[in-house]
XYZ file of C-alpha atoms in Angstrom:
689
model
C 12.813 -58.170 -69.110
C 10.002 -57.452 -66.788
C 9.885 -59.373 -63.499
C 13.473 -60.453 -63.358
C 13.655 -59.403 -59.719
C 12.564 -62.262 -57.537
C 12.078 -62.763 -53.760
C 15.520 -64.145 -53.476
C 16.510 -60.345 -53.432
C 15.125 -60.467 -49.722
C 17.937 -62.634 -48.572
C 20.595 -59.787 -48.798
C 18.135 -57.525 -47.068
C 17.680 -59.835 -44.146
C 21.370 -60.363 -44.013
C 22.041 -56.777 -43.770
C 19.692 -56.717 -40.660
C 21.504 -59.678 -39.232
C 24.742 -57.837 -39.745
C 23.602 -54.825 -37.702
C 22.455 -57.192 -34.906
C 25.921 -58.919 -34.733
C 27.760 -55.586 -34.890
C 25.593 -54.474 -31.977
C 26.397 -57.609 -30.027
C 30.068 -57.060 -30.578
C 29.723 -53.502 -29.255
C 27.985 -54.884 -26.162
C 30.748 -57.024 -25.206
C 33.238 -54.267 -26.080
C 31.178 -51.961 -23.604
C 30.980 -54.420 -20.872
C 34.685 -55.115 -20.840
C 35.629 -51.382 -20.117
C 36.425 -50.250 -16.622
C 33.629 -49.341 -14.214
C 35.174 -46.960 -11.911
C 35.075 -46.981 -7.996
C 32.730 -48.644 -5.794
C 30.678 -45.488 -5.158
C 30.103 -45.052 -8.890
C 29.114 -48.737 -9.340
C 26.679 -48.294 -6.499
C 24.963 -45.242 -8.113
C 24.823 -46.954 -11.441
C 23.400 -50.042 -10.058
C 20.425 -48.066 -8.491
C 19.823 -46.375 -11.946
C 20.023 -49.912 -13.564
C 17.403 -51.399 -11.150
C 15.096 -48.294 -11.466
C 15.140 -48.364 -15.198
C 14.571 -52.226 -15.357
C 11.692 -51.941 -12.777
C 10.024 -49.331 -14.675
C 10.359 -51.083 -18.084
C 9.160 -54.274 -16.783
C 6.101 -52.821 -15.102
C 5.272 -50.710 -18.347
C 5.597 -53.760 -20.524
C 3.214 -55.654 -18.234
C 0.547 -53.051 -18.710
C 1.122 -52.902 -22.504
C 0.990 -56.715 -22.722
C -2.415 -56.774 -21.138
C -3.864 -54.157 -23.426
C -1.885 -55.885 -26.342
C -3.575 -59.140 -25.631
C -6.990 -57.563 -25.916
C -6.155 -55.868 -29.193
C -4.766 -58.951 -30.648
C -7.982 -60.860 -29.835
C -9.956 -58.166 -31.519
C -7.788 -58.279 -34.553
C -8.246 -62.096 -34.959
C -12.067 -61.412 -35.423
C -12.069 -57.861 -37.160
C -9.171 -58.485 -39.549
C -7.307 -61.851 -39.497
C -5.455 -64.304 -37.425
C -2.179 -63.519 -39.436
C -2.628 -59.894 -38.462
C -2.824 -60.612 -34.956
C 0.320 -62.780 -35.039
C 2.199 -59.979 -36.691
C 0.784 -57.459 -34.298
C 2.436 -59.338 -31.394
C 5.804 -59.795 -33.265
C 5.938 -56.065 -34.085
C 5.190 -55.190 -30.495
C 7.705 -57.676 -29.230
C 10.575 -56.387 -31.547
C 9.842 -52.837 -30.893
C 9.912 -53.444 -27.005
C 13.007 -55.552 -27.382
C 15.111 -52.951 -29.246
C 14.345 -50.401 -26.429
C 15.009 -52.862 -23.585
C 18.114 -54.001 -25.010
C 19.518 -50.457 -25.928
C 18.451 -49.087 -22.485
C 20.263 -51.845 -20.542
C 23.445 -51.139 -22.338
C 23.076 -47.404 -21.691
C 22.551 -47.796 -17.949
C 25.617 -49.754 -17.895
C 27.662 -47.412 -20.041
C 27.063 -44.323 -17.984
C 29.610 -45.138 -15.266
C 32.005 -46.433 -17.835
C 31.682 -43.139 -19.586
C 32.396 -41.303 -16.466
C 35.531 -43.424 -15.872
C 36.566 -42.951 -19.306
C 36.290 -39.212 -18.863
C 39.519 -39.380 -16.582
C 41.349 -39.806 -19.877
C 39.767 -36.951 -21.715
C 36.955 -36.087 -24.228
C 37.873 -38.627 -26.834
C 37.718 -41.764 -24.710
C 34.455 -40.678 -23.148
C 33.014 -39.816 -26.405
C 34.087 -43.078 -27.995
C 32.429 -44.927 -25.019
C 29.151 -43.048 -25.086
C 28.728 -43.299 -28.924
C 29.491 -46.996 -29.144
C 27.142 -47.654 -26.390
C 24.428 -45.447 -28.118
C 25.152 -47.168 -31.322
C 23.804 -50.540 -29.919
C 20.282 -49.069 -29.658
C 20.463 -47.606 -33.216
C 21.765 -50.959 -34.671
C 19.026 -52.973 -32.888
C 16.314 -50.592 -34.036
C 17.269 -50.880 -37.766
C 18.244 -54.478 -37.459
C 15.086 -55.663 -35.991
C 12.992 -53.281 -38.007
C 14.452 -54.494 -41.331
C 14.381 -58.229 -40.406
C 10.884 -57.975 -39.020
C 9.278 -56.335 -42.051
C 11.233 -58.529 -44.464
C 10.345 -61.809 -42.659
C 6.654 -60.630 -42.303
C 6.455 -60.114 -45.979
C 8.319 -63.290 -47.020
C 6.262 -65.476 -44.753
C 2.923 -64.003 -45.306
C 2.882 -61.755 -48.429
C -0.544 -60.284 -47.150
C -0.254 -56.628 -46.682
C -3.484 -56.504 -44.571
C -1.658 -58.799 -42.198
C 1.689 -56.802 -42.377
C -0.031 -53.770 -41.344
C -0.486 -55.560 -38.193
C 3.087 -55.682 -37.500
C 3.301 -51.908 -38.003
C 0.298 -51.438 -35.647
C 2.268 -53.519 -32.895
C 5.277 -51.305 -33.242
C 3.096 -48.227 -33.213
C 1.336 -49.379 -30.069
C 4.533 -49.926 -28.196
C 5.906 -46.528 -29.449
C 2.990 -44.614 -28.164
C 3.031 -46.122 -24.612
C 6.937 -45.785 -24.580
C 6.974 -42.441 -25.539
C 4.267 -41.407 -23.305
C 5.114 -43.436 -20.189
C 8.791 -42.833 -20.563
C 8.152 -38.993 -21.238
C 5.853 -38.680 -18.117
C 8.538 -40.610 -15.944
C 11.434 -38.566 -17.000
C 9.827 -35.230 -16.729
C 7.885 -35.818 -13.672
C 11.189 -36.827 -11.854
C 13.223 -33.934 -13.598
C 10.571 -31.357 -12.684
C 10.114 -32.624 -9.342
C 13.818 -32.726 -8.524
C 14.247 -29.251 -9.920
C 11.483 -27.515 -8.128
C 12.603 -28.508 -4.745
C 16.065 -29.007 -5.207
C 17.336 -26.174 -7.392
C 14.603 -23.614 -6.734
C 13.718 -24.201 -3.099
C 16.768 -25.808 -1.621
C 19.254 -24.152 -3.818
C 21.214 -27.287 -4.330
C 22.854 -28.118 -7.815
C 21.571 -30.597 -10.290
C 22.587 -34.126 -9.842
C 23.272 -33.333 -6.003
C 23.089 -36.695 -3.975
C 21.203 -35.003 -1.275
C 18.199 -34.593 -3.620
C 15.968 -37.773 -3.010
C 14.611 -37.502 -6.664
C 18.256 -37.459 -8.243
C 18.176 -41.277 -8.996
C 14.688 -41.150 -10.479
C 15.746 -38.249 -12.651
C 18.623 -40.275 -14.051
C 16.490 -43.299 -14.517
C 14.097 -41.083 -16.487
C 16.919 -39.930 -18.880
C 17.202 -43.520 -19.973
C 13.505 -44.719 -20.178
C 12.424 -41.444 -22.081
C 15.434 -40.638 -24.488
C 16.751 -44.145 -24.941
C 13.930 -46.720 -24.700
C 11.282 -44.242 -25.710
C 13.248 -42.718 -28.787
C 14.139 -46.416 -29.649
C 10.440 -47.506 -29.896
C 9.444 -44.325 -31.646
C 11.992 -44.528 -34.478
C 11.578 -48.372 -34.714
C 7.763 -47.866 -35.358
C 8.403 -44.919 -37.851
C 11.021 -47.186 -39.762
C 8.777 -50.122 -39.853
C 5.689 -48.100 -40.703
C 7.184 -46.265 -43.493
C 8.726 -49.415 -44.988
C 5.359 -51.281 -44.742
C 3.391 -48.273 -46.234
C 5.756 -47.766 -49.089
C 5.673 -51.420 -49.922
C 1.883 -51.404 -49.894
C 1.770 -48.422 -52.116
C 4.009 -50.196 -54.502
C 1.936 -53.325 -54.594
C -1.235 -51.279 -55.195
C -0.098 -48.835 -57.797
C 2.160 -51.136 -59.947
C 0.939 -54.379 -61.388
C 1.598 -56.399 -64.488
C -0.948 -57.435 -67.121
C -2.048 -60.206 -65.060
C -2.904 -57.944 -61.985
C 0.186 -59.256 -60.029
C 2.196 -56.489 -58.131
C 5.633 -55.914 -59.639
C 7.906 -57.371 -56.983
C 10.617 -54.567 -57.683
C 8.370 -51.741 -56.383
C 7.862 -53.804 -53.195
C 11.423 -54.750 -52.608
C 13.060 -51.336 -53.499
C 12.380 -49.687 -50.063
C 13.798 -52.785 -48.169
C 17.010 -52.626 -50.297
C 17.462 -48.982 -49.408
C 17.146 -49.877 -45.762
C 19.722 -52.630 -46.287
C 22.122 -50.441 -48.022
C 22.067 -47.748 -45.313
C 22.706 -50.247 -42.704
C 26.170 -51.105 -44.498
C 26.705 -47.095 -44.684
C 25.834 -46.715 -41.083
C 28.339 -49.353 -39.940
C 31.097 -47.681 -41.897
C 30.120 -44.043 -40.949
C 30.104 -45.021 -37.163
C 33.959 -45.775 -37.351
C 34.598 -42.182 -38.231
C 33.088 -40.671 -35.130
C 35.920 -39.109 -33.271
C 37.343 -35.919 -32.108
C 39.266 -33.761 -34.554
C 41.926 -31.146 -33.864
C 39.261 -28.449 -33.062
C 37.548 -30.192 -30.217
C 34.152 -29.805 -31.914
C 32.078 -32.415 -30.252
C 29.166 -32.072 -32.442
C 31.416 -32.158 -35.319
C 32.524 -35.472 -34.361
C 29.032 -36.972 -34.434
C 28.265 -35.199 -37.630
C 31.402 -36.609 -39.327
C 29.739 -40.252 -38.798
C 26.458 -39.088 -40.235
C 28.135 -37.405 -43.241
C 30.144 -40.431 -44.008
C 27.046 -42.581 -43.756
C 25.277 -40.364 -46.239
C 28.246 -40.205 -48.619
C 28.410 -44.084 -48.667
C 24.579 -44.553 -48.895
C 23.983 -42.516 -51.981
C 26.027 -44.510 -54.391
C 24.609 -47.658 -53.037
C 21.099 -46.142 -53.826
C 22.192 -45.491 -57.230
C 23.461 -48.827 -57.861
C 20.210 -50.544 -56.321
C 17.990 -48.447 -58.585
C 19.890 -49.446 -61.716
C 19.918 -53.094 -60.856
C 16.365 -52.973 -60.851
C 16.140 -50.625 -63.722
C 14.410 -53.037 -66.336
C 11.743 -54.007 -63.535
C 10.762 -50.175 -63.066
C 10.022 -49.662 -66.733
C 6.365 -50.582 -66.896
C 3.558 -48.539 -68.523
C 2.013 -47.801 -65.151
C 5.122 -46.144 -63.815
C 5.250 -42.793 -66.044
C 8.382 -41.394 -64.758
C 11.935 -41.868 -65.415
C 13.620 -44.691 -63.421
C 16.310 -42.366 -62.257
C 13.818 -40.238 -60.727
C 13.323 -42.986 -57.971
C 17.224 -42.315 -57.041
C 16.563 -38.505 -56.813
C 13.595 -39.178 -54.789
C 15.943 -41.041 -52.326
C 18.404 -38.217 -52.532
C 15.545 -35.767 -51.366
C 14.934 -37.893 -48.420
C 18.510 -37.763 -47.365
C 18.427 -33.969 -48.096
C 15.457 -33.437 -45.922
C 17.402 -35.385 -43.168
C 20.332 -33.031 -43.279
C 18.300 -29.891 -43.359
C 16.141 -30.961 -40.287
C 19.225 -31.750 -38.502
C 20.929 -28.413 -39.137
C 17.812 -26.443 -38.541
C 17.079 -28.080 -35.264
C 20.751 -27.440 -33.969
C 20.459 -23.920 -35.032
C 17.228 -23.262 -32.873
C 18.586 -25.266 -29.870
C 22.310 -24.975 -30.030
C 23.835 -22.420 -27.339
C 26.202 -21.064 -30.139
C 23.265 -19.610 -32.073
C 21.214 -16.644 -31.589
C 17.806 -18.317 -30.724
C 19.064 -19.776 -27.425
C 21.082 -16.733 -26.554
C 17.921 -14.539 -27.242
C 15.933 -16.527 -24.635
C 19.030 -16.159 -22.277
C 18.925 -12.546 -22.686
C 15.353 -12.301 -22.075
C 15.785 -13.967 -18.890
C 17.505 -10.916 -17.509
C 14.169 -9.199 -17.172
C 12.308 -12.178 -15.446
C 10.658 -15.385 -15.615
C 7.792 -13.980 -17.770
C 9.989 -12.640 -20.508
C 11.981 -16.004 -20.511
C 8.708 -17.984 -21.094
C 7.566 -15.362 -23.872
C 11.067 -15.740 -25.679
C 10.965 -19.572 -25.455
C 7.464 -19.843 -26.856
C 8.344 -17.484 -29.723
C 11.424 -19.372 -30.514
C 9.469 -22.760 -30.537
C 7.072 -21.099 -32.884
C 9.658 -19.808 -35.283
C 11.369 -23.197 -35.239
C 8.547 -24.703 -37.138
C 9.024 -22.727 -40.274
C 12.222 -24.200 -41.787
C 11.307 -27.893 -41.036
C 7.847 -27.658 -42.447
C 8.901 -25.622 -45.456
C 11.551 -28.290 -46.135
C 8.953 -31.054 -45.721
C 6.552 -29.368 -48.128
C 9.259 -28.710 -50.724
C 10.384 -32.437 -50.388
C 6.759 -33.684 -50.890
C 6.350 -31.548 -53.873
C 9.683 -32.506 -55.582
C 9.381 -36.230 -54.813
C 5.814 -36.156 -55.950
C 6.830 -34.517 -59.215
C 9.525 -37.253 -59.798
C 7.864 -40.156 -58.792
C 4.110 -39.677 -57.788
C 2.934 -40.989 -54.480
C 5.457 -43.910 -54.531
C 8.292 -41.200 -54.895
C 7.030 -39.568 -51.737
C 7.289 -42.996 -49.977
C 10.785 -43.596 -51.408
C 11.843 -40.192 -49.957
C 10.471 -41.007 -46.746
C 12.199 -44.575 -46.652
C 15.455 -42.987 -47.609
C 15.076 -40.530 -44.800
C 14.379 -43.211 -42.382
C 17.054 -45.573 -43.530
C 19.523 -43.151 -41.585
C 17.751 -44.103 -38.359
C 20.642 -46.353 -37.204
C 23.274 -43.487 -37.092
C 20.583 -40.907 -35.800
C 19.515 -43.160 -32.871
C 23.070 -43.818 -31.911
C 23.614 -39.966 -31.846
C 20.478 -39.597 -29.743
C 21.243 -42.337 -27.210
C 24.692 -40.750 -26.670
C 22.762 -38.050 -24.891
C 21.301 -39.777 -21.800
C 24.558 -41.708 -21.467
C 26.626 -38.561 -21.077
C 23.886 -36.927 -18.969
C 24.083 -39.894 -16.519
C 27.916 -39.949 -16.702
C 27.749 -36.208 -15.454
C 25.342 -37.073 -12.799
C 27.380 -40.120 -11.519
C 30.606 -37.906 -11.622
C 28.696 -35.232 -9.433
C 27.334 -37.977 -6.994
C 30.560 -39.830 -6.723
C 32.530 -36.849 -5.984
C 35.080 -37.406 -8.939
C 37.630 -34.947 -9.593
C 36.678 -31.602 -11.218
C 38.707 -32.604 -14.461
C 36.227 -35.227 -14.937
C 33.177 -32.861 -14.830
C 35.147 -30.724 -17.238
C 34.808 -33.650 -19.651
C 31.375 -34.749 -18.767
C 29.719 -31.240 -18.806
C 30.575 -30.278 -22.477
C 29.541 -33.899 -23.524
C 26.281 -33.411 -21.693
C 25.599 -30.051 -23.351
C 26.075 -31.645 -26.608
C 23.814 -34.229 -25.598
C 20.976 -31.762 -25.096
C 21.339 -30.733 -28.655
C 21.649 -34.346 -30.044
C 18.461 -35.199 -28.493
C 16.648 -32.154 -29.757
C 18.171 -32.952 -33.181
C 16.763 -36.636 -33.198
C 13.293 -35.201 -31.983
C 13.391 -32.961 -34.996
C 14.360 -35.720 -37.281
C 11.707 -38.023 -35.725
C 9.005 -35.449 -36.245
C 9.958 -34.592 -39.834
C 10.096 -38.308 -40.715
C 6.753 -38.886 -39.037
C 5.247 -36.293 -41.349
C 6.530 -37.891 -44.486
C 5.735 -41.195 -43.098
C 2.319 -40.186 -42.203
C 1.557 -38.838 -45.680
C 2.434 -42.215 -47.170
C 0.122 -43.939 -44.768
C -2.648 -41.530 -45.700
C -2.105 -42.355 -49.397
C -2.207 -46.043 -48.531
C -5.530 -45.563 -46.737
C -7.135 -43.904 -49.557
C -5.900 -46.551 -52.029
C -7.186 -49.412 -49.620
C -10.633 -47.663 -49.332
C -10.855 -46.955 -53.090
C -9.920 -50.579 -53.890
C -12.782 -51.736 -51.686
C -15.238 -49.096 -53.018
C -14.361 -50.118 -56.678
C -15.176 -53.849 -56.001
C -18.624 -52.811 -54.351
C -19.204 -50.542 -57.270
C -19.464 -47.373 -55.067
C -18.175 -43.898 -55.927
C -14.557 -43.453 -55.056
C -13.267 -41.487 -52.213
C -12.585 -37.743 -52.701
C -11.642 -34.791 -50.476
C -13.419 -31.758 -51.500
C -12.999 -28.508 -49.278
C -16.538 -27.508 -50.050
C -17.861 -30.767 -48.578
C -19.062 -30.480 -45.049
C -17.885 -33.971 -44.267
C -14.277 -32.990 -45.128
C -14.279 -29.829 -43.183
C -15.900 -31.557 -40.011
C -13.066 -34.237 -40.432
C -10.307 -31.578 -40.741
C -11.561 -30.117 -37.408
C -11.660 -33.386 -35.585
C -8.201 -34.171 -36.666
C -6.832 -30.846 -35.907
C -8.020 -30.988 -32.295
C -6.445 -34.325 -31.596
C -2.806 -33.215 -31.114
C -3.943 -30.399 -28.756
C -6.290 -32.868 -26.793
C -3.383 -35.562 -26.728
C -0.637 -32.957 -25.853
C -2.740 -31.627 -22.993
C -3.526 -34.854 -21.499
C 0.227 -35.722 -21.488
C 1.278 -32.300 -20.185
C -1.368 -32.639 -17.190
C -0.120 -36.015 -16.520
C 3.328 -34.742 -15.968
C 2.147 -32.014 -13.766
C 0.230 -34.370 -11.542
C 3.175 -36.919 -11.291
C 5.638 -34.006 -10.688
C 3.552 -32.631 -7.826
C 3.706 -36.097 -6.121
C 7.572 -35.997 -6.435
C 7.597 -32.523 -5.019
C 5.535 -33.668 -2.083
C 7.791 -36.616 -1.458
C 11.088 -34.748 -1.705
C 9.823 -32.011 0.738
C 8.741 -34.629 3.025
C 12.153 -36.196 3.107
C 14.029 -33.006 3.470
C 11.783 -32.403 6.364
C 11.550 -35.761 8.207
C 14.960 -37.316 7.465
C 17.721 -35.673 9.605
C 20.972 -34.755 8.034
C 20.036 -34.777 4.393
C 21.193 -31.302 3.754
C 24.409 -31.682 5.766
C 25.199 -34.820 3.890
C 25.023 -37.213 6.810
C 21.676 -38.465 6.283
C 20.883 -40.753 3.209
C 17.561 -39.918 1.226
C 15.270 -42.582 0.464
C 15.855 -42.982 -3.312
C 13.857 -45.850 -3.965
C 10.688 -44.122 -2.639
C 10.803 -41.451 -5.341
C 11.614 -44.167 -8.175
C 8.698 -46.218 -7.030
C 6.438 -43.237 -6.859
C 7.133 -41.934 -10.403
C 7.051 -45.356 -11.871
C 3.352 -45.910 -10.557
C 2.382 -42.384 -11.445
C 3.748 -42.788 -15.073
C 2.002 -46.178 -15.641
C -1.160 -44.756 -14.365
C -1.128 -41.479 -16.234
C -0.195 -42.882 -19.653
C -3.270 -45.167 -20.093
C -5.964 -42.816 -21.266
C -3.846 -40.617 -23.656
C -2.301 -43.692 -25.214
C -5.623 -45.288 -25.992
C -7.082 -41.955 -27.580
C -5.465 -42.352 -30.777
C -6.720 -45.965 -30.975
C -10.262 -45.468 -30.099
C -10.916 -41.988 -31.986
C -10.369 -43.285 -35.593
C -12.619 -46.284 -34.840
C -15.310 -44.198 -33.620
C -15.174 -41.494 -36.315
C -14.856 -44.354 -39.006
C -17.750 -46.371 -38.027
C -19.831 -43.639 -37.231
C -19.326 -41.016 -39.976
C -17.549 -42.990 -42.759
C -14.251 -42.997 -44.676
C -14.265 -39.533 -46.020
C -14.657 -37.981 -42.545
C -12.102 -40.414 -41.280
C -9.669 -39.439 -44.130
C -10.028 -35.990 -43.655
C -9.426 -36.447 -39.860
C -6.005 -38.055 -40.779
C -5.034 -35.157 -42.891
C -6.001 -32.773 -39.969
C -3.957 -34.650 -37.454
C -0.923 -34.860 -39.713
C -0.708 -31.255 -40.437
C -1.576 -29.767 -36.982
C 0.407 -32.482 -35.309
C 3.649 -31.711 -37.085
C 3.468 -28.018 -36.301
C 2.532 -28.532 -32.571
C 5.244 -31.237 -32.074
C 8.122 -29.170 -33.706
C 6.966 -26.180 -31.676
C 7.057 -28.163 -28.478
C 10.445 -29.910 -28.983
C 12.190 -26.971 -30.445
C 11.094 -24.586 -27.749
C 11.840 -27.077 -24.935
C 15.304 -27.733 -26.306
C 15.979 -23.930 -26.706
C 14.800 -23.311 -23.194
C 17.179 -26.097 -21.695
C 20.185 -24.850 -23.543
C 19.479 -21.016 -22.449
C 19.829 -22.229 -18.997
C 23.090 -24.080 -19.656
C 24.409 -20.974 -21.485
C 23.704 -18.855 -18.429
C 25.295 -21.632 -16.211
C 28.444 -21.265 -18.299
C 28.929 -17.786 -16.885
C 26.884 -15.472 -19.172
C 24.285 -12.915 -17.755
C 25.245 -13.464 -14.193
C 25.815 -17.200 -14.205
C 24.557 -19.710 -11.586
C 22.612 -18.235 -8.577
C 21.561 -15.132 -10.221
C 18.093 -13.951 -10.842
C 18.682 -14.413 -14.585
C 19.597 -18.141 -13.902
C 16.470 -18.463 -11.702
C 14.152 -17.307 -14.621
C 15.962 -19.623 -16.978
C 15.305 -22.537 -14.568
C 11.674 -21.857 -14.623
C 11.730 -21.909 -18.491
C 13.614 -25.047 -18.481
C 10.987 -26.558 -16.183
C 8.188 -25.460 -18.427
C 10.022 -26.777 -21.560
C 10.795 -30.126 -20.098
C 7.408 -31.774 -20.522
C 6.995 -29.964 -23.993
C 10.309 -31.427 -25.416
C 10.419 -34.818 -23.609
C 6.768 -35.957 -23.129
C 3.904 -34.155 -25.276
C 5.893 -33.194 -28.262
C 7.652 -36.432 -29.073
C 4.645 -38.456 -28.216
C 2.623 -36.744 -30.914
C 4.590 -38.614 -33.560
C 3.533 -42.118 -32.738
C 0.004 -40.688 -31.966
C -0.366 -39.621 -35.483
C 0.936 -42.883 -37.034
C -1.167 -44.973 -34.695
C -4.357 -43.242 -36.096
C -3.321 -43.822 -39.499
C -2.590 -47.506 -39.003
C -5.656 -48.046 -37.220
C -7.447 -46.478 -40.172
C -5.753 -48.568 -42.796
C -6.483 -51.718 -40.764
C -10.156 -51.051 -40.575
C -10.603 -49.170 -44.122
C -11.960 -52.225 -46.013
C -14.700 -52.621 -43.228
C -15.358 -48.806 -42.842
C -15.544 -48.416 -46.580
C -18.900 -50.295 -46.518
C -20.249 -50.370 -43.059
C -20.633 -47.124 -41.353
C -23.591 -45.742 -39.497
C -24.245 -42.214 -41.011
C -23.656 -40.100 -44.051
């Protein structure tokens, strides 16, 4: 009965990916048919569209130039096939973000217009537009990995596909994060704090750049981030399956390669059905409406996972796989459970209805410093539950299915990416809708709809970042296991002792320290970049307030385009050095010190990176919603000293939660991917030790 599963099973997987794309196209046509509001709304939205497209085109031109250099290097160092797949991975990752963002910037005014009819129509509009991004991410990801394997069947080359996705991700996260937070911080510092005007006030010259930033950071950036994690996890788990489980002839058992892809295909079907259930109930709980879609997706996915596991049952029963076949299904269940826990835990620490956010708001009564202290403390506390959950998930899935079991848990977790990204992309759409309503002077009833939708959007963005970080932790561990297996295979063929990581070995300790410093160094470069770019925005906004007559009276028109161009140039300039750091560091460490030091470095960056990323994103989200909680009338409300302290905390939290924290995810995986690509060479050709 062994080997009954053939490569024909990849056709249904690819079909599921195509179905996701077709569904997304249908949603695009639906979105574009909806009313666009009045002329002023269309004018504001057009300015946001033009700014977002100009930014992405400039970013992609920078990345393309760097990508060409890397592709040429891959031809000589790895293979021509790896270089081709590197380009394909990069193009698909960029396309997913570009298409999704272009729909988001067209859905913002339509959501504001739909808000005239109440919360339900506006929620429907924003979520369906956000679903376009989610479906393109999983559709392109699943099709890309499937075709890469079916066409080449060479995992060394397929790792190139993952590297292409990773490179786009780190640039998109960094560039988009620098842009959005430089514009946001600059606009807030001069507009809110110095001039005392509201957020999204059309008198603020940086207001259009701020709205553009929401899309390039939280839409295009998140899409690239999770596309990369999805693709990397699938490739790494397939690679593990091919290395660990072979028949008597030494040929990989195909079922272990196909299983991760089949889980991804099943979850696409579950996501499409689950998305239909996102609507408001009688309780008017907006987050509950979004959770309903996620819950239905999970409920449908689990039976499909069970069915797939048993369809491959006989192929999994080989001597090398010493666990029960049913254990693989339970590994997948663990991955889904981790997703649910991370979502709930992140909402608890960032939702205004819970004590962590209210504690920050309360601390703001005694000043700016106590707000900062409370926000830092909540961010640190916020690491405990996610990391404990990930640790328990690793132990449980390893006991059930070994290293491959961890990979299956990670892939099951990532299989929910479609619905998770849809929930995330809802955030910038509602944020922009609120801004357009404010700038276009729409009735207060419209703001009464867009404001609660926007407040929930802050939580959904934080939840998605928590999910992305947690999934990155599992994915990176699978990548590390793949790295050690690739190195050991090479060392075995060269008759050299196998790789080991002994904590009494100075090389291992040194590698752990080198890896541990990477997230801090990377994060500091990202934070400094935001500070420098925001400083430029502050200077420009102050200049316009001073030199353009009538701005504060509403009779003069700010020069929005100058702020957009300034932030665009700054973001592109500032992202280059930190983005190249995770590419260069493992190359230098690997070739100078060898595979053991490099492997320990990967472990160090995974462990420290997860803690730092969660602390930054959770703390930043909590600071943001503490400010909004005060603006809702608590502790003195808008204009009070408490509110001023909360604005400072939110400003500090912005680059934490939207730039440095999220960008640590792709940084971790880029380092692991580079290490895997170069592992065969590093294993036998390094300078010292």
